[in-house]
mmCIF file of C-alpha atoms in Angstrom:
data_model
loop_
_atom_site.group_PDB
_atom_site.id
_atom_site.type_symbol
_atom_site.label_atom_id
_atom_site.label_comp_id
_atom_site.label_asym_id
_atom_site.label_seq_id
_atom_site.Cartn_x
_atom_site.Cartn_y
_atom_site.Cartn_z
ATOM 1 C CA UNK A 1 -4.267 -22.982 4.527
ATOM 2 C CA UNK A 2 -3.115 -20.969 1.486
ATOM 3 C CA UNK A 3 -6.602 -19.558 1.032
ATOM 4 C CA UNK A 4 -6.662 -18.469 4.689
ATOM 5 C CA UNK A 5 -3.270 -16.738 4.262
ATOM 6 C CA UNK A 6 -4.585 -14.923 1.199
ATOM 7 C CA UNK A 7 -7.726 -13.851 3.084
ATOM 8 C CA UNK A 8 -5.540 -12.574 5.934
ATOM 9 C CA UNK A 9 -3.502 -10.570 3.409
ATOM 10 C CA UNK A 10 -6.685 -9.072 1.918
ATOM 11 C CA UNK A 11 -8.064 -8.251 5.371
ATOM 12 C CA UNK A 12 -4.795 -6.479 6.262
ATOM 13 C CA UNK A 13 -4.816 -4.555 2.968
ATOM 14 C CA UNK A 14 -7.862 -2.282 2.672
ATOM 15 C CA UNK A 15 -5.802 0.082 0.464
ATOM 16 C CA UNK A 16 -2.786 -0.191 -1.816
ATOM 17 C CA UNK A 17 -0.756 1.595 0.890
ATOM 18 C CA UNK A 18 -1.606 -1.146 3.387
ATOM 19 C CA UNK A 19 -0.878 -3.850 0.784
ATOM 20 C CA UNK A 20 2.631 -2.473 0.169
ATOM 21 C CA UNK A 21 3.296 -2.359 3.922
ATOM 22 C CA UNK A 22 1.994 -5.927 4.381
ATOM 23 C CA UNK A 23 4.150 -7.178 1.507
ATOM 24 C CA UNK A 24 7.209 -5.386 2.935
ATOM 25 C CA UNK A 25 6.681 -7.037 6.330
ATOM 26 C CA UNK A 26 6.348 -10.470 4.673
ATOM 27 C CA UNK A 27 9.555 -9.884 2.685
ATOM 28 C CA UNK A 28 11.427 -9.028 5.902
ATOM 29 C CA UNK A 29 10.245 -12.309 7.440
ATOM 30 C CA UNK A 30 11.606 -14.100 4.343
ATOM 31 C CA UNK A 31 15.057 -12.544 4.778
ATOM 32 C CA UNK A 32 14.806 -9.589 2.400
ATOM 33 C CA UNK A 33 16.669 -6.411 3.373
ATOM 34 C CA UNK A 34 15.040 -3.025 2.809
ATOM 35 C CA UNK A 35 16.944 -0.495 0.684
ATOM 36 C CA UNK A 36 16.311 3.241 0.565
ATOM 37 C CA UNK A 37 16.274 5.241 -2.649
ATOM 38 C CA UNK A 38 18.039 8.016 -0.721
ATOM 39 C CA UNK A 39 21.144 5.891 -0.051
ATOM 40 C CA UNK A 40 23.831 4.385 -2.246
ATOM 41 C CA UNK A 41 23.198 0.652 -2.402
ATOM 42 C CA UNK A 42 25.794 -1.930 -1.474
ATOM 43 C CA UNK A 43 24.281 -5.115 -2.836
ATOM 44 C CA UNK A 44 25.960 -8.494 -2.580
ATOM 45 C CA UNK A 45 25.634 -11.727 -4.571
ATOM 46 C CA UNK A 46 23.107 -14.159 -3.127
ATOM 47 C CA UNK A 47 21.314 -11.507 -1.055
ATOM 48 C CA UNK A 48 17.632 -10.494 -1.188
ATOM 49 C CA UNK A 49 16.463 -6.866 -1.234
ATOM 50 C CA UNK A 50 13.387 -4.699 -1.612
ATOM 51 C CA UNK A 51 12.575 -1.025 -2.069
ATOM 52 C CA UNK A 52 9.354 0.486 -0.748
ATOM 53 C CA UNK A 53 8.517 3.698 -2.578
ATOM 54 C CA UNK A 54 6.217 5.893 -0.525
ATOM 55 C CA UNK A 55 3.878 2.977 0.307
ATOM 56 C CA UNK A 56 2.727 3.233 -3.322
ATOM 57 C CA UNK A 57 4.945 0.620 -4.922
ATOM 58 C CA UNK A 58 7.331 -2.109 -3.870
ATOM 59 C CA UNK A 59 10.112 -3.787 -5.815
ATOM 60 C CA UNK A 60 11.845 -6.949 -4.589
ATOM 61 C CA UNK A 61 14.811 -8.745 -6.140
ATOM 62 C CA UNK A 62 17.389 -11.413 -5.455
ATOM 63 C CA UNK A 63 20.971 -10.876 -6.608
ATOM 64 C CA UNK A 64 22.306 -14.094 -8.198
ATOM 65 C CA UNK A 65 25.473 -15.619 -6.761
ATOM 66 C CA UNK A 66 27.031 -15.992 -10.219
ATOM 67 C CA UNK A 67 26.381 -14.611 -13.688
ATOM 68 C CA UNK A 68 22.827 -15.658 -14.635
ATOM 69 C CA UNK A 69 22.016 -17.588 -17.792
ATOM 70 C CA UNK A 70 18.313 -16.755 -17.581
ATOM 71 C CA UNK A 71 16.008 -14.406 -15.737
ATOM 72 C CA UNK A 72 12.536 -14.625 -14.228
ATOM 73 C CA UNK A 73 10.421 -11.540 -13.565
ATOM 74 C CA UNK A 74 7.093 -11.560 -11.743
ATOM 75 C CA UNK A 75 5.104 -8.333 -11.885
ATOM 76 C CA UNK A 76 1.815 -7.235 -10.391
ATOM 77 C CA UNK A 77 0.021 -4.165 -9.111
ATOM 78 C CA UNK A 78 -1.645 -3.517 -5.774
ATOM 79 C CA UNK A 79 -4.217 -0.853 -6.568
ATOM 80 C CA UNK A 80 -7.864 -1.722 -7.014
ATOM 81 C CA UNK A 81 -11.124 0.059 -7.780
ATOM 82 C CA UNK A 82 -12.156 2.306 -4.930
ATOM 83 C CA UNK A 83 -13.635 5.608 -3.932
ATOM 84 C CA UNK A 84 -10.963 8.196 -3.127
ATOM 85 C CA UNK A 85 -11.332 11.471 -1.289
ATOM 86 C CA UNK A 86 -11.232 14.438 -3.649
ATOM 87 C CA UNK A 87 -8.296 16.845 -3.163
ATOM 88 C CA UNK A 88 -10.624 19.443 -1.594
ATOM 89 C CA UNK A 89 -12.918 16.900 -0.004
ATOM 90 C CA UNK A 90 -14.890 18.712 2.681
ATOM 91 C CA UNK A 91 -17.998 20.771 2.035
ATOM 92 C CA UNK A 92 -20.967 21.848 4.105
ATOM 93 C CA UNK A 93 -24.591 21.437 3.121
ATOM 94 C CA UNK A 94 -27.579 22.144 5.348
ATOM 95 C CA UNK A 95 -25.220 22.558 8.343
ATOM 96 C CA UNK A 96 -23.690 19.103 7.795
ATOM 97 C CA UNK A 97 -20.074 18.336 6.942
ATOM 98 C CA UNK A 98 -19.896 16.188 3.818
ATOM 99 C CA UNK A 99 -16.887 14.331 2.447
ATOM 100 C CA UNK A 100 -16.649 14.286 -1.350
ATOM 101 C CA UNK A 101 -15.343 11.187 -3.134
ATOM 102 C CA UNK A 102 -14.486 10.263 -6.698
ATOM 103 C CA UNK A 103 -14.268 6.798 -8.242
ATOM 104 C CA UNK A 104 -10.847 5.329 -9.029
ATOM 105 C CA UNK A 105 -10.262 2.415 -11.398
ATOM 106 C CA UNK A 106 -13.836 1.952 -12.674
ATOM 107 C CA UNK A 107 -15.424 0.292 -9.636
ATOM 108 C CA UNK A 108 -18.643 -1.644 -10.147
ATOM 109 C CA UNK A 109 -20.554 0.417 -7.601
ATOM 110 C CA UNK A 110 -23.654 -1.816 -7.585
ATOM 111 C CA UNK A 111 -21.533 -4.600 -6.071
ATOM 112 C CA UNK A 112 -20.851 -2.387 -3.050
ATOM 113 C CA UNK A 113 -24.514 -2.116 -2.027
ATOM 114 C CA UNK A 114 -25.035 -3.682 1.386
ATOM 115 C CA UNK A 115 -21.316 -3.854 2.188
ATOM 116 C CA UNK A 116 -19.762 -1.945 5.050
ATOM 117 C CA UNK A 117 -17.599 0.946 3.864
ATOM 118 C CA UNK A 118 -14.855 2.634 5.856
ATOM 119 C CA UNK A 119 -12.194 5.259 5.458
ATOM 120 C CA UNK A 120 -8.638 3.973 5.042
ATOM 121 C CA UNK A 121 -5.374 5.235 3.598
ATOM 122 C CA UNK A 122 -2.241 7.114 4.523
ATOM 123 C CA UNK A 123 -2.130 10.367 6.461
ATOM 124 C CA UNK A 124 0.835 12.720 6.288
ATOM 125 C CA UNK A 125 1.493 15.246 9.029
ATOM 126 C CA UNK A 126 4.184 17.734 9.887
ATOM 127 C CA UNK A 127 5.847 17.352 13.270
ATOM 128 C CA UNK A 128 8.261 20.240 13.701
ATOM 129 C CA UNK A 129 10.363 20.290 10.538
ATOM 130 C CA UNK A 130 9.790 16.598 9.792
ATOM 131 C CA UNK A 131 6.966 15.113 7.691
ATOM 132 C CA UNK A 132 5.686 11.809 9.045
ATOM 133 C CA UNK A 133 3.129 9.320 7.781
ATOM 134 C CA UNK A 134 0.728 6.861 9.326
ATOM 135 C CA UNK A 135 -1.504 4.171 7.824
ATOM 136 C CA UNK A 136 -5.100 4.404 9.011
ATOM 137 C CA UNK A 137 -8.217 2.300 8.736
ATOM 138 C CA UNK A 138 -11.326 3.765 10.370
ATOM 139 C CA UNK A 139 -13.934 1.042 10.620
ATOM 140 C CA UNK A 140 -17.329 1.451 12.176
ATOM 141 C CA UNK A 141 -17.678 -1.152 14.909
#
């Protein structure tokens, strides 16, 4: 059962952006309240909170009900080796549009041979005066 839950998490997390979103949703189910860095926080003893920073990092904490005598910290990271689009990623060669990628995090590229690859990440767009974001995962089916 635990292995299946972990596989489901991995399947829902093709990028670190997706992993942060998936973790945030799981924290909400477990009773954690989301805080914004833009607001003044009103935290209370015994409550659980998290901060999602631009879908790039997530920090969760529980405020103790009384003065603690010890502390436990669990830390991890959600990024992994991948190919990322270059900042100026589109070029044309022989009348074909080509997307240019660069490796991130020293991937072992030989292990990717024979695996399906797809484009996934976060897309920002401007709608009027507001900038919005959307997680995407474009899989070939």
